[in-house]
């Protein structure tokens, strides 16, 4: 069965500093990988996704992520963090749940705090 | 284009009561998913519809949970005889058939069972 590990529960960075959020996945086949962001009390917004091809994918809000098959990782990066980036970030892997059924399996999330 | 909408946004109920939540997907999306998110955890998959057909329901947490999508448009999730452990955020997502893993989420319904 597929799984996702986000090793960092909480990260604090200063505004303007660079950011990297870690994600490791376990899945037997070629993974479909996603990063979502969730603001307090809100649903999840899709930041970016990887299906195949170029291992460096660009997303919204200036985020990017790099797929490394050898390390089973899909880390999220941003060169300069803004105060509005403070939120919780979830990494997810897409997999077939049953006949004709598809689900996302999420990590536990990383909460990002931004110091002005 | 309106996104996925969910109603109500918040529901407070007493233990033992039944509750029903509604999800309206993005209009052209024929696939609809329900997830549950408890405090400090990522969303957990519950069930999935393709049009009106419920293709996966084995992940529903107990037989107290049921979901419908009668005309392939909106969906409802019902929890009967609620328990305090049912307190969570219930999220709905939808996707196009050709992009089944690219799921767009609604704002969720926060359930509190007293």
Short mmCIF file of C-alpha atoms in Angstrom, two decimals:
data_model
loop_
_atom_site.label_atom_id
_atom_site.label_comp_id
_atom_site.label_asym_id
_atom_site.label_seq_id
_atom_site.Cartn_x
_atom_site.Cartn_y
_atom_site.Cartn_z
CA UNK A 1 0.00 0.00 0.00
CA UNK A 2 1.11 3.53 -0.66
CA UNK A 3 2.21 5.92 2.09
CA UNK A 4 3.57 9.43 2.48
CA UNK A 5 5.91 10.71 5.18
CA UNK A 6 6.42 14.37 5.95
CA UNK A 7 9.23 14.33 8.53
CA UNK A 8 8.78 17.90 9.75
CA UNK A 9 5.67 18.64 11.77
CA UNK A 10 6.38 22.35 12.14
CA UNK A 11 8.85 24.69 10.42
CA UNK A 12 9.47 28.35 11.17
CA UNK A 13 11.21 30.62 8.67
CA UNK A 14 11.81 34.33 8.40
CA UNK A 15 10.04 36.29 5.72
CA UNK A 16 12.26 36.46 2.64
CA UNK A 17 14.16 33.30 3.52
CA UNK A 18 14.14 30.21 1.33
CA UNK A 19 11.95 27.21 2.17
CA UNK A 20 12.15 23.49 1.62
CA UNK A 21 9.46 21.09 2.88
CA UNK A 22 10.31 17.41 2.77
CA UNK A 23 8.15 14.60 1.47
CA UNK A 24 8.99 10.92 1.08
CA UNK A 25 6.62 8.45 -0.50
CA UNK A 26 6.26 4.70 -0.76
CA UNK A 27 4.56 3.31 -3.84
CA UNK A 28 5.34 0.36 -6.06
CA UNK A 29 4.68 1.96 -9.41
CA UNK A 30 5.36 5.35 -10.96
CA UNK A 31 3.77 7.77 -8.54
CA UNK A 32 1.41 10.63 -9.16
CA UNK A 33 2.54 13.25 -6.62
CA UNK A 34 0.89 16.39 -5.32
CA UNK A 35 1.38 19.26 -2.92
CA UNK A 36 -1.62 20.97 -1.37
CA UNK A 37 -1.83 23.96 0.99
CA UNK A 38 -4.48 24.44 3.67
CA UNK A 39 -5.13 27.69 5.49
CA UNK A 40 -6.78 27.48 8.93
CA UNK A 41 -10.37 26.26 8.72
CA UNK A 42 -10.22 25.98 4.95
CA UNK A 43 -10.13 23.25 2.35
CA UNK A 44 -7.06 22.23 0.38
CA UNK A 45 -5.68 24.19 -2.56
CA UNK A 46 -3.61 22.38 -5.18
CA UNK A 47 -0.12 23.90 -5.46
CA UNK A 48 1.45 21.58 -8.02
CA UNK A 49 1.51 18.04 -9.34
CA UNK A 50 3.92 15.57 -10.92
CA UNK A 51 2.84 12.82 -13.28
CA UNK A 52 5.83 12.22 -15.54
CA UNK A 53 8.46 14.01 -17.59
CA UNK A 54 10.51 16.87 -16.23
CA UNK A 55 11.32 16.13 -12.60
CA UNK A 56 11.21 19.80 -11.61
CA UNK A 57 7.65 21.07 -11.63
CA UNK A 58 6.44 24.60 -11.18
CA UNK A 59 3.31 25.48 -9.31
CA UNK A 60 1.28 28.44 -8.20
CA UNK A 61 2.42 31.13 -5.77
CA UNK A 62 6.07 30.71 -6.77
CA UNK A 63 6.41 27.14 -5.46
CA UNK A 64 8.31 24.35 -7.17
CA UNK A 65 8.97 20.72 -6.36
CA UNK A 66 11.54 18.20 -7.49
CA UNK A 67 10.85 14.50 -7.96
CA UNK A 68 13.79 12.25 -7.10
CA UNK A 69 13.00 8.63 -7.80
CA UNK A 70 16.24 7.35 -6.24
CA UNK A 71 15.36 9.00 -2.95
CA UNK A 72 11.56 8.47 -3.17
CA UNK A 73 11.22 12.17 -2.48
CA UNK A 74 9.16 15.06 -3.73
CA UNK A 75 10.33 18.12 -1.81
CA UNK A 76 8.60 21.47 -2.07
CA UNK A 77 10.67 24.65 -2.38
CA UNK A 78 10.24 28.38 -2.55
CA UNK A 79 13.15 30.82 -2.92
CA UNK A 80 11.64 33.63 -0.85
CA UNK A 81 8.80 33.11 1.61
CA UNK A 82 6.05 35.69 2.14
CA UNK A 83 4.07 36.10 5.35
CA UNK A 84 0.97 34.94 3.48
CA UNK A 85 2.59 31.53 2.92
CA UNK A 86 1.98 30.63 6.57
CA UNK A 87 -0.31 27.59 6.39
CA UNK A 88 -0.23 23.81 6.52
CA UNK A 89 1.24 21.92 3.58
CA UNK A 90 0.31 18.39 2.59
CA UNK A 91 2.10 16.04 0.25
CA UNK A 92 0.00 13.32 -1.40
CA UNK A 93 0.40 10.33 -3.70
CA UNK A 94 -2.32 9.19 -6.08
CA UNK A 95 -3.10 5.50 -6.38
CA UNK A 96 -5.86 3.18 -7.47
CA UNK A 97 -7.92 2.19 -4.43
CA UNK A 98 -9.99 -0.55 -6.02
CA UNK A 99 -11.49 -1.46 -9.35
CA UNK A 100 -12.02 1.85 -11.11
CA UNK A 101 -11.45 3.86 -7.96
CA UNK A 102 -8.77 6.43 -7.36
CA UNK A 103 -7.69 8.05 -4.13
CA UNK A 104 -5.09 10.39 -2.75
CA UNK A 105 -3.05 9.28 0.25
CA UNK A 106 -1.80 12.22 2.28
CA UNK A 107 1.02 12.80 4.69
CA UNK A 108 0.33 14.28 8.10
CA UNK A 109 1.28 17.73 6.96
CA UNK A 110 3.89 20.35 7.81
CA UNK A 111 2.79 23.54 9.48
CA UNK A 112 4.71 26.56 8.24
CA UNK A 113 5.08 29.65 10.41
CA UNK A 114 6.61 32.84 8.97
CA UNK A 115 8.39 35.39 11.16
CA UNK A 116 8.05 38.97 9.90
CA UNK B 1 -16.35 28.76 -12.74
CA UNK B 2 -17.38 28.08 -9.19
CA UNK B 3 -15.36 25.66 -7.15
CA UNK B 4 -16.51 22.78 -5.00
CA UNK B 5 -19.01 23.92 -2.40
CA UNK B 6 -20.01 22.21 0.83
CA UNK B 7 -22.85 22.84 3.24
CA UNK B 8 -23.07 23.40 6.07
CA UNK B 9 -19.61 24.75 6.87
CA UNK B 10 -20.05 23.93 10.54
CA UNK B 11 -22.30 21.46 12.32
CA UNK B 12 -22.61 20.95 16.05
CA UNK B 13 -24.69 17.99 17.15
CA UNK B 14 -25.30 15.86 20.18
CA UNK B 15 -24.11 12.28 20.42
CA UNK B 16 -26.61 9.88 18.92
CA UNK B 17 -28.08 12.32 16.41
CA UNK B 18 -27.93 11.85 12.63
CA UNK B 19 -26.22 14.42 10.43
CA UNK B 20 -26.10 14.95 6.67
CA UNK B 21 -23.61 16.98 4.69
CA UNK B 22 -23.94 18.15 1.11
CA UNK B 23 -21.28 18.57 -1.58
CA UNK B 24 -21.71 20.30 -4.93
CA UNK B 25 -18.79 19.50 -7.25
CA UNK B 26 -17.41 21.61 -10.07
CA UNK B 27 -20.10 21.37 -12.74
CA UNK B 28 -18.25 19.41 -15.41
CA UNK B 29 -16.57 17.01 -12.98
CA UNK B 30 -18.10 13.55 -13.00
CA UNK B 31 -15.90 12.11 -10.23
CA UNK B 32 -16.54 12.96 -6.60
CA UNK B 33 -14.63 11.96 -3.45
CA UNK B 34 -15.19 12.23 0.28
CA UNK B 35 -12.34 12.49 2.79
CA UNK B 36 -12.18 12.91 6.55
CA UNK B 37 -9.53 14.98 8.30
CA UNK B 38 -8.97 14.78 12.03
CA UNK B 39 -6.84 17.18 14.04
CA UNK B 40 -3.17 16.95 13.21
CA UNK B 41 -3.67 14.50 10.37
CA UNK B 42 -3.89 14.62 6.62
CA UNK B 43 -7.16 13.85 4.86
CA UNK B 44 -8.21 10.20 4.84
CA UNK B 45 -10.10 8.78 1.84
CA UNK B 46 -13.64 7.55 2.55
CA UNK B 47 -15.52 6.94 -0.69
CA UNK B 48 -15.68 7.71 -4.39
CA UNK B 49 -18.34 8.22 -7.07
CA UNK B 50 -18.12 8.12 -10.82
CA UNK B 51 -21.30 9.84 -11.95
CA UNK B 52 -24.00 8.29 -9.74
CA UNK B 53 -22.15 5.00 -9.19
CA UNK B 54 -20.37 4.54 -5.87
CA UNK B 55 -17.29 2.59 -6.96
CA UNK B 56 -15.48 2.44 -3.65
CA UNK B 57 -17.09 2.40 -0.25
CA UNK B 58 -15.05 -0.10 1.71
CA UNK B 59 -13.10 2.74 3.30
CA UNK B 60 -16.17 4.19 4.97
CA UNK B 61 -15.40 4.08 8.65
CA UNK B 62 -18.39 2.05 9.79
CA UNK B 63 -21.88 1.11 8.70
CA UNK B 64 -23.07 4.33 10.33
CA UNK B 65 -21.56 6.18 7.38
CA UNK B 66 -23.27 6.29 4.00
CA UNK B 67 -23.03 8.44 0.90
CA UNK B 68 -25.20 9.04 -2.13
CA UNK B 69 -25.00 10.85 -5.43
CA UNK B 70 -28.47 10.23 -6.83
CA UNK B 71 -28.30 12.09 -10.14
CA UNK B 72 -24.59 12.25 -10.63
CA UNK B 73 -24.44 15.87 -9.53
CA UNK B 74 -24.40 16.77 -5.82
CA UNK B 75 -23.59 14.21 -3.15
CA UNK B 76 -24.58 13.74 0.47
CA UNK B 77 -22.67 12.08 3.30
CA UNK B 78 -24.75 10.89 6.23
CA UNK B 79 -23.55 9.79 9.63
CA UNK B 80 -26.09 8.00 11.79
CA UNK B 81 -25.96 7.81 15.59
CA UNK B 82 -23.00 10.16 15.79
CA UNK B 83 -20.23 9.52 18.29
CA UNK B 84 -17.69 11.94 19.73
CA UNK B 85 -15.01 10.25 17.65
CA UNK B 86 -16.80 11.40 14.50
CA UNK B 87 -15.77 14.99 15.24
CA UNK B 88 -13.62 15.99 12.28
CA UNK B 89 -13.50 18.01 9.08
CA UNK B 90 -15.29 16.28 6.21
CA UNK B 91 -13.89 17.26 2.84
CA UNK B 92 -15.34 16.74 -0.60
CA UNK B 93 -13.33 16.81 -3.82
CA UNK B 94 -14.11 16.44 -7.50
CA UNK B 95 -12.18 15.72 -10.67
CA UNK B 96 -12.57 15.23 -14.37
CA UNK B 97 -12.68 11.68 -15.66
CA UNK B 98 -9.51 12.19 -17.69
CA UNK B 99 -7.61 13.71 -14.76
CA UNK B 100 -8.78 11.49 -11.97
CA UNK B 101 -5.92 12.21 -9.58
CA UNK B 102 -6.14 16.00 -9.96
CA UNK B 103 -8.74 16.56 -7.30
CA UNK B 104 -10.14 19.94 -6.30
CA UNK B 105 -11.33 20.28 -2.74
CA UNK B 106 -14.18 22.15 -1.17
CA UNK B 107 -13.88 24.18 2.06
CA UNK B 108 -15.08 21.27 4.19
CA UNK B 109 -17.74 20.75 6.85
CA UNK B 110 -16.49 20.91 10.42
CA UNK B 111 -18.46 18.47 12.60
CA UNK B 112 -18.44 18.73 16.37
CA UNK B 113 -20.20 16.00 18.33
CA UNK B 114 -20.94 16.92 21.95
#
